[in-house]
Structures are given as C-alpha cells and as structure tokens.
Amino acid sequence: MSLDNAQSIVEDSSKEASPITSELLQKYEKLFTLTPEKMRSIVDAFVETLKKGLEQYGQVVPMIPAFVFGWPTGEETGDYLALDLGGTNLRVCLVTLSGGGKFEIKQKKYRLTEEQKQMEGSLLFDFCADSLSAFLESARAEGTIKEGAELPMGFTFSYPCQQDRIDHGILIRWTKGFGNPNVEGFDVTQLFDDSLKRHNVPVTLTALVNDTTGALIASHYTNPRTRIGVILGTGCNAAYAERVGNIPKMKDLGIPDDTLMSINCEWGAFDSFEHKHLPRTKYDEIIDLTSNKPHEQAFEKCISGRYLGEILRLVMKELIEQGVIFRGQDTSKLNEEYCFDTAYLSTMESDMTPELLTVTSVFSHHYKIETTLAERQFFKALAKLIGTRSARLASCGMAAIVKKLDILDEGCSIGIDGSLYDMYPGFKERIHEGLTDIFGEKGTNVVTHHAEDGSGLGSAIIAAMTKTRKDRGFFTNL
C-alpha cells in the first residue's frame, strides 16, 4: 500500500481522534527510504570491502575461500551423503545424482534437544554418527544403498570456521544457541571423523560445507546461469565464484590464476565497527548496542528476518511512550525484546481487507491490544517501509558482487534461499526494483530464482566435485 493511500485513510479516520498524522508517516518514510544515489554509494563501498577481504586475512568481511574448485558440470552421477547440523534439526540425506542436472533425495530429520546443543562436544558428534548409522541401516534394508558401500559425504556445518582445505575446519565460535564445550578451536571434521570411526560408520567425510556455498553450487547445478548464491532468512550471507588470480591472500598456494574458487563472503559483517556507509536509524543502533555482539554484523542487523520485527517493535514502543498509539491500554506484552516476530510484518503487508482485519488479529490475539483503523493502516505502511529497506539493502550486496565480477552486461542469475525471499510479500520484486535503481535499465540483466537445497543437494554435489578433483590428482592437499 502506498504512503498516499495510508495518508488518505489517516485523514478519513479523523473521527477516531487518532494522533497519527500524515506528517508522522512522512517522518518514518524519510528514515527508512533508500534513494538510488545512496544505494549506489553503498555498492561502491561494498565492492571495496569485498576486495579487502580477498587481499588479506582478518578483514571485517572475511571472504573465506571454501576450497570448492570450479562449477559442477551437471553431469555428476552416483550416490552421495550429506549431513546437515542445523540449529533445530540434524538432517541426513542420500542424494542420487543422475546427470543432466537431475537428482533424487531421500532424507530424514532428527530433532536436536536443547540439552544436546550444550552437551560435551564428543557426545554431540556421537549423536550425529549414531543418526547417520541408523539412516544407512534403513537405506541398506530398503536396497537403496548396496551392502558394504562406503559413500563420500558432505558435512554441512554453517558456523564460522577457519578453513585451509575442503575437509578441515576449525570452529571459531558457536552460534544458533549451541554451546557444546571442547569444540571451539578444534577441527570439527576430525571430531566428527573420530565419532564415525568409534561407531564403525562406513562413510568418507569428503567436504566441510557452508550452506550458502552449498546453495550457490546446487543452484548452478540446475541452472548454469547462476553466479551468486544468497541466503535471506533469519541471517543473511552470500557466496560466489572468484578467479584465484583475484584472491591475493591465496597466492602462496600456487593455484593457477584462472581457477575458480567459491568464496563464502560472510557479508552480514559489512560496515561493522566503523558504521560509515549504512543509513542506520536510532532503532538499528539500539538493536546493535543491546545485542550479544555490539558493533558486529551491521549489515545483517538491518536486513535479516531476525531483526525486522524488532525494528517495528522499537518504533511502537517509542510511540506508546509518547502517547500516540494504544492509549489507555495495557501494552506490557510489547516490552519484551524480540516479541514481535518478523512474520507479523509479512502478515500485515498481505492484509487486503478494507478494515485490515488480519492486522487486528495480530494485536488482539498476541498482545491483547485493540487497534483503530488509523493505527492498523500506519503499522501496515511502516511494515512496508522496513521490509522494503531490507530488500533494497540486500540488492546493494548483490549489485556489489555483480560489479566486482563485471558481469552486468552479460547478466546472471542469483539463487536465493530463506524465508524473506520465499515468504515475505513483494520481497523479490523489491530486490529487482533495487537492482534497476542501482544499475538503470541494465539492472534487468540480473535475475533471481529460488535456490536449490544448499545444505543437502549442494553439500552432496560438493562432495562429488571434490572426489572427482582429488581422483584426478588436482591439489589433493586442499
């Protein structure tokens, strides 16, 4: 809904004596709107940040080499395993690659308890090995895996790791609520491999994979025009393939300059610490300073699904204190940090009823608050402003990679996964509008599509690519 429509409803609702005015809406429009000029300046700063991460280790945006060489041919065949240690579930997949970009997946999820996420590290990996063993036993009983076969496996472990080869990664720090002792600072592939040996599980741990890199590779497997993989959900990240000649920090490895290397950008850290480029509001600053990692992940805190609902809650909290909204009601339920889910913004934007009845239910059901039409209209308009800013900032990150690769004229496809892209109304269209605002008409050369399953399919394909590379004797030490 446009701001003009929101203003007209505010004026039509004057009989409700609402203190919400068109000037108030304009104040927030000014705060959250990104002009094309500002977006282009963000893109330029982003490109320079990407280059710094490729030149030196230890940069804010680390540009981590994933040791995935080149692209899948689409003709990879065979059975491969993928094990994904996620924040909520452990997922085991048997992926059959059939060539021609075709595949089949058989999978099973094992719920992770909060206790398991805090237990001794070796016990967590024992659980992974046990679950994998049970999955393989079932697959052998069904005849989908031959007795005695030892399959290559990709291990999707989407936590910050320092990698110096494809099958090695030292955990820098746990995220997503994990706190298992004796894992940080250790090689997670070695810990898992030790558990596999203790439980006599016949697999070869071939590759340690980040889900964003997996999304890049899986999407290219099914759509060879894919050049960038992006995650836009609770968190945000991007991966792409860079010429080794453009990665000065890898020069001493002796890899030919024209070799393509997947790069896990970890771009959520853009503009952290110095805060020179992103147009942060006071609400963004509050979120940052009260987070468990102040001054870090600045880009992610402006875009990802974890934070959008909190931004709107902080605006509402301020307006409650000013006596502008919910006057005379108990609003204590809105005092809890992160109690306003980003899904509610999506719900409000989707509400097309004249009286905005869905918006009414969000507040009455979850917070026991009655709303006026003017308030509901204001919240819907504000949700759109916050959601649109998120999409346009995301398009800045994508545009920076396109510009860094110099592929605007030839165009490309970007595989995107995550709840914002998949479920937030209009998010995809706003990304495309942002790309056009940045690049002009040529922005239409860049298209997006839903990414394939990076943590399952992508991990298995990377295992297949790695096995093929090492069988051919190409940098078998990496």
Coordinates of N, CA and C in Angstrom, one line a residue, residues 333-462:
K333 N 2.9 -6.5 27.1 CA 3.4 -7.6 26.3 C 4.3 -7.2 25.2
L334 N 4.3 -5.9 24.9 CA 5.2 -5.4 23.8 C 6.6 -5.0 24.4
N335 N 6.8 -5.1 25.7 CA 8.0 -4.7 26.3 C 9.1 -5.7 26.2
E336 N 8.8 -6.9 25.9 CA 9.8 -8.0 25.7 C 10.6 -7.9 24.4
E337 N 11.9 -7.9 24.5 CA 12.7 -7.8 23.3 C 12.4 -8.9 22.3
Y338 N 12.3 -8.7 21.1 CA 12.1 -9.7 20.0 C 10.8 -10.4 20.1
C339 N 9.8 -9.8 20.8 CA 8.5 -10.5 20.9 C 7.6 -10.2 19.7
F340 N 8.0 -9.3 18.8 CA 7.2 -9.0 17.6 C 7.9 -9.7 16.4
D341 N 7.4 -10.8 16.0 CA 8.0 -11.6 15.0 C 8.0 -11.0 13.6
T342 N 9.0 -11.1 12.9 CA 9.1 -10.6 11.5 C 7.9 -11.2 10.7
A343 N 7.5 -12.4 11.0 CA 6.3 -12.9 10.2 C 5.1 -12.1 10.3
Y344 N 5.0 -11.3 11.4 CA 3.8 -10.4 11.6 C 3.9 -9.3 10.6
L345 N 5.1 -8.8 10.2 CA 5.2 -7.8 9.2 C 4.7 -8.3 7.9
S346 N 5.1 -9.5 7.6 CA 4.6 -10.2 6.3 C 3.1 -10.3 6.3
T347 N 2.6 -10.7 7.5 CA 1.1 -10.9 7.6 C 0.4 -9.6 7.4
M348 N 0.9 -8.5 8.0 CA 0.3 -7.2 7.9 C 0.3 -6.7 6.4
E349 N 1.5 -6.9 5.8 CA 1.6 -6.4 4.4 C 0.6 -7.2 3.4
S350 N 0.3 -8.4 3.8 CA -0.5 -9.3 3.0 C -2.0 -9.0 3.2
D351 N -2.4 -8.2 4.2 CA -3.8 -8.0 4.6 C -4.4 -7.0 3.6
M352 N -5.3 -7.5 2.8 CA -6.0 -6.7 1.7 C -7.5 -6.4 2.1
T353 N -7.9 -6.7 3.3 CA -9.3 -6.4 3.7 C -9.4 -4.9 4.0
P354 N -10.6 -4.4 3.7 CA -10.8 -2.9 3.9 C -10.5 -2.5 5.3
E355 N -10.9 -3.3 6.3 CA -10.7 -2.9 7.7 C -9.4 -3.5 8.3
L356 N -8.6 -4.1 7.5 CA -7.3 -4.7 7.9 C -7.6 -5.6 9.1
L357 N -8.4 -6.6 8.9 CA -8.8 -7.5 10.0 C -7.7 -8.4 10.4
T358 N -6.8 -8.8 9.5 CA -5.7 -9.6 9.9 C -4.7 -8.9 10.8
V359 N -4.5 -7.6 10.5 CA -3.7 -6.8 11.4 C -4.4 -6.7 12.8
T360 N -5.7 -6.5 12.8 CA -6.4 -6.5 14.0 C -6.1 -7.7 14.9
S361 N -6.1 -8.9 14.2 CA -5.9 -10.2 15.0 C -4.5 -10.3 15.5
V362 N -3.5 -9.8 14.8 CA -2.1 -9.8 15.2 C -2.0 -9.2 16.6
F363 N -2.6 -8.0 16.8 CA -2.5 -7.3 18.0 C -3.5 -7.8 19.1
S364 N -4.7 -8.2 18.7 CA -5.6 -8.7 19.7 C -5.3 -10.1 20.2
H365 N -4.8 -10.9 19.3 CA -4.5 -12.3 19.7 C -3.2 -12.4 20.5
H366 N -2.2 -11.8 20.0 CA -0.9 -12.0 20.6 C -0.6 -11.0 21.7
Y367 N -1.2 -9.8 21.7 CA -0.8 -8.8 22.7 C -2.0 -8.2 23.5
K368 N -3.2 -8.7 23.2 CA -4.4 -8.3 23.9 C -4.6 -6.8 23.7
I369 N -4.3 -6.2 22.6 CA -4.4 -4.8 22.3 C -5.4 -4.6 21.2
E370 N -6.3 -3.6 21.4 CA -7.3 -3.2 20.4 C -6.7 -2.1 19.6
T371 N -7.0 -2.1 18.3 CA -6.4 -1.1 17.4 C -7.4 -0.3 16.7
T372 N -7.1 0.9 16.3 CA -8.0 1.7 15.4 C -7.6 1.5 14.0
L373 N -8.4 1.8 13.1 CA -8.1 1.7 11.7 C -6.9 2.5 11.3
A374 N -6.8 3.7 11.8 CA -5.6 4.5 11.6 C -4.4 3.9 12.0
E375 N -4.4 3.3 13.2 CA -3.2 2.6 13.7 C -2.9 1.4 12.9
R376 N -3.9 0.7 12.5 CA -3.6 -0.5 11.6 C -3.0 -0.1 10.3
Q377 N -3.5 1.0 9.7 CA -3.0 1.4 8.4 C -1.6 1.9 8.6
F378 N -1.3 2.6 9.7 CA 0.0 3.1 10.0 C 1.0 1.9 10.1
F379 N 0.6 0.9 10.8 CA 1.5 -0.3 11.0 C 1.8 -1.0 9.7
K380 N 0.8 -1.1 8.9 CA 1.0 -1.7 7.6 C 2.0 -0.9 6.7
A381 N 1.8 0.4 6.7 CA 2.7 1.3 5.9 C 4.1 1.2 6.5
L382 N 4.2 1.2 7.8 CA 5.6 1.1 8.4 C 6.2 -0.3 8.1
A383 N 5.4 -1.3 8.2 CA 6.0 -2.7 7.8 C 6.5 -2.7 6.4
K384 N 5.8 -2.0 5.5 CA 6.3 -1.9 4.1 C 7.6 -1.2 4.0
L385 N 7.7 -0.1 4.8 CA 8.9 0.7 4.7 C 10.1 -0.1 5.2
I386 N 9.9 -0.8 6.3 CA 11.0 -1.6 6.9 C 11.4 -2.8 6.0
G387 N 10.3 -3.5 5.5 CA 10.6 -4.6 4.6 C 11.2 -4.2 3.3
T388 N 10.8 -3.0 2.8 CA 11.4 -2.5 1.5 C 12.8 -2.1 1.7
R389 N 13.2 -1.5 2.8 CA 14.6 -1.1 3.1 C 15.4 -2.4 3.1
S390 N 14.9 -3.5 3.8 CA 15.7 -4.7 3.8 C 16.0 -5.2 2.4
A391 N 15.0 -5.3 1.6 CA 15.1 -5.8 0.2 C 16.1 -5.0 -0.6
R392 N 16.0 -3.6 -0.4 CA 16.9 -2.7 -1.2 C 18.3 -2.8 -0.7
L393 N 18.5 -3.0 0.6 CA 19.9 -3.2 1.1 C 20.4 -4.5 0.6
A394 N 19.6 -5.5 0.6 CA 20.1 -6.8 0.0 C 20.5 -6.7 -1.4
S395 N 19.7 -5.9 -2.2 CA 20.1 -5.7 -3.6 C 21.4 -5.0 -3.7
C396 N 21.8 -4.1 -2.8 CA 23.1 -3.5 -2.8 C 24.2 -4.5 -2.7
G397 N 24.0 -5.5 -1.8 CA 25.0 -6.5 -1.6 C 25.2 -7.3 -2.9
M398 N 24.1 -7.7 -3.5 CA 24.1 -8.4 -4.8 C 24.7 -7.6 -5.9
A399 N 24.4 -6.3 -6.0 CA 24.9 -5.5 -7.0 C 26.4 -5.3 -6.8
A400 N 26.9 -5.3 -5.6 CA 28.3 -5.2 -5.4 C 29.1 -6.4 -5.9
I401 N 28.6 -7.6 -5.8 CA 29.2 -8.8 -6.3 C 29.2 -8.8 -7.8
V402 N 28.0 -8.4 -8.4 CA 27.9 -8.3 -9.8 C 28.9 -7.3 -10.4
K403 N 29.0 -6.2 -9.7 CA 30.0 -5.1 -10.1 C 31.4 -5.6 -10.0
K404 N 31.7 -6.3 -8.9 CA 33.1 -6.8 -8.6 C 33.4 -7.8 -9.7
L405 N 32.5 -8.6 -10.2 CA 32.7 -9.7 -11.2 C 32.7 -9.1 -12.6
D406 N 32.1 -7.8 -12.7 CA 32.0 -7.2 -14.0 C 31.2 -8.0 -15.0
I407 N 30.0 -8.4 -14.5 CA 29.1 -9.3 -15.3 C 27.8 -8.7 -15.6
L408 N 27.7 -7.4 -15.4 CA 26.4 -6.7 -15.6 C 25.9 -6.8 -17.1
D409 N 26.8 -6.6 -18.0 CA 26.4 -6.6 -19.4 C 25.9 -8.0 -19.9
E410 N 26.6 -9.0 -19.4 CA 26.3 -10.4 -19.8 C 25.1 -10.9 -19.0
G411 N 24.9 -10.4 -17.8 CA 23.8 -10.7 -16.9 C 24.1 -12.1 -16.2
C412 N 23.2 -12.4 -15.2 CA 23.4 -13.6 -14.5 C 22.1 -13.9 -13.7
S413 N 22.1 -15.1 -13.1 CA 21.0 -15.4 -12.2 C 21.6 -15.6 -10.8
I414 N 20.8 -15.2 -9.8 CA 21.2 -15.3 -8.4 C 20.2 -16.2 -7.7
G415 N 20.8 -17.3 -7.2 CA 20.0 -18.3 -6.4 C 19.8 -17.8 -5.0
I416 N 18.6 -17.6 -4.5 CA 18.3 -17.1 -3.2 C 17.5 -18.0 -2.4
D417 N 17.9 -18.3 -1.2 CA 17.1 -19.1 -0.3 C 16.8 -18.3 1.0
G418 N 15.8 -18.8 1.7 CA 15.5 -18.1 3.0 C 14.1 -17.6 3.1
S419 N 13.6 -17.4 4.3 CA 12.2 -17.1 4.5 C 11.8 -15.7 4.0
L420 N 12.7 -14.7 4.0 CA 12.4 -13.4 3.5 C 12.1 -13.5 2.0
Y421 N 13.0 -14.1 1.3 CA 12.8 -14.2 -0.2 C 11.6 -15.1 -0.5
D422 N 11.4 -16.2 0.2 CA 10.4 -17.2 -0.2 C 9.0 -16.7 0.3
M423 N 8.9 -16.0 1.4 CA 7.6 -15.9 2.1 C 7.2 -14.4 2.3
Y424 N 8.1 -13.5 2.3 CA 7.7 -12.1 2.5 C 7.1 -11.5 1.3
P425 N 5.9 -11.0 1.3 CA 5.2 -10.5 0.1 C 6.0 -9.3 -0.6
G426 N 6.2 -9.5 -1.8 CA 6.9 -8.4 -2.6 C 8.4 -8.3 -2.5
F427 N 9.0 -9.1 -1.7 CA 10.4 -9.0 -1.4 C 11.2 -9.2 -2.7
K428 N 10.9 -10.2 -3.4 CA 11.6 -10.5 -4.7 C 11.5 -9.3 -5.6
E429 N 10.3 -8.7 -5.8 CA 10.1 -7.6 -6.7 C 10.9 -6.4 -6.2
R430 N 10.9 -6.2 -4.9 CA 11.7 -5.0 -4.4 C 13.2 -5.2 -4.6
I431 N 13.7 -6.4 -4.6 CA 15.1 -6.6 -4.9 C 15.3 -6.2 -6.3
H432 N 14.5 -6.6 -7.2 CA 14.6 -6.3 -8.7 C 14.5 -4.8 -8.9
E433 N 13.6 -4.1 -8.2 CA 13.5 -2.7 -8.3 C 14.8 -2.0 -7.8
G434 N 15.3 -2.5 -6.8 CA 16.6 -2.0 -6.2 C 17.7 -2.2 -7.2
L435 N 17.8 -3.3 -7.9 CA 18.9 -3.5 -8.9 C 18.7 -2.6 -10.0
T436 N 17.5 -2.3 -10.4 CA 17.3 -1.3 -11.5 C 17.6 0.1 -11.1
D437 N 17.3 0.4 -9.8 CA 17.6 1.8 -9.3 C 19.2 1.9 -9.3
I438 N 19.9 0.9 -9.0 CA 21.3 1.0 -8.9 C 22.0 1.0 -10.3
F439 N 21.5 0.1 -11.2 CA 22.2 -0.1 -12.5 C 21.4 0.6 -13.7
G440 N 20.3 1.1 -13.4 CA 19.5 1.6 -14.6 C 18.8 0.4 -15.3
E441 N 18.6 0.6 -16.6 CA 17.9 -0.5 -17.4 C 18.7 -1.8 -17.4
K442 N 20.0 -1.7 -17.3 CA 20.8 -2.9 -17.3 C 20.5 -3.8 -16.0
G443 N 19.9 -3.2 -15.0 CA 19.6 -4.0 -13.8 C 18.7 -5.2 -14.1
T444 N 18.0 -5.1 -15.2 CA 17.1 -6.2 -15.6 C 17.9 -7.4 -16.1
N445 N 19.2 -7.2 -16.3 CA 20.0 -8.4 -16.8 C 20.3 -9.3 -15.6
V446 N 20.1 -8.9 -14.4 CA 20.3 -9.7 -13.2 C 18.9 -10.2 -12.7
V447 N 18.8 -11.5 -12.7 CA 17.5 -12.1 -12.3 C 17.8 -13.0 -11.1
T448 N 16.7 -13.2 -10.4 CA 16.8 -14.1 -9.2 C 15.9 -15.3 -9.3
H449 N 16.2 -16.4 -8.6 CA 15.4 -17.5 -8.6 C 15.6 -18.2 -7.2
H450 N 14.6 -19.1 -6.9 CA 14.7 -19.8 -5.6 C 15.9 -20.8 -5.7
A451 N 16.8 -20.6 -4.7 CA 18.0 -21.5 -4.7 C 17.6 -22.9 -4.4
E452 N 18.4 -23.8 -4.9 CA 18.2 -25.3 -4.6 C 18.7 -25.5 -3.2
D453 N 18.4 -26.6 -2.6 CA 18.7 -27.0 -1.3 C 20.3 -27.1 -1.1
G454 N 20.8 -26.0 -0.5 CA 22.3 -26.0 -0.4 C 22.9 -26.9 0.6
S455 N 22.1 -27.1 1.8 CA 22.7 -27.9 2.8 C 22.5 -29.4 2.6
G456 N 21.7 -29.8 1.6 CA 21.5 -31.2 1.3 C 22.1 -31.5 -0.1
L457 N 21.4 -31.1 -1.1 CA 21.9 -31.3 -2.5 C 23.2 -30.6 -2.7
G458 N 23.4 -29.4 -2.3 CA 24.6 -28.7 -2.6 C 25.8 -29.3 -1.9
S459 N 25.6 -29.8 -0.7 CA 26.7 -30.4 0.1 C 27.1 -31.7 -0.6
A460 N 26.1 -32.5 -1.1 CA 26.4 -33.8 -1.8 C 27.1 -33.5 -3.1
I461 N 26.7 -32.5 -3.9 CA 27.4 -32.2 -5.2 C 28.8 -31.7 -4.9
I462 N 29.1 -31.0 -3.8 CA 30.4 -30.6 -3.5 C 31.3 -31.8 -3.1

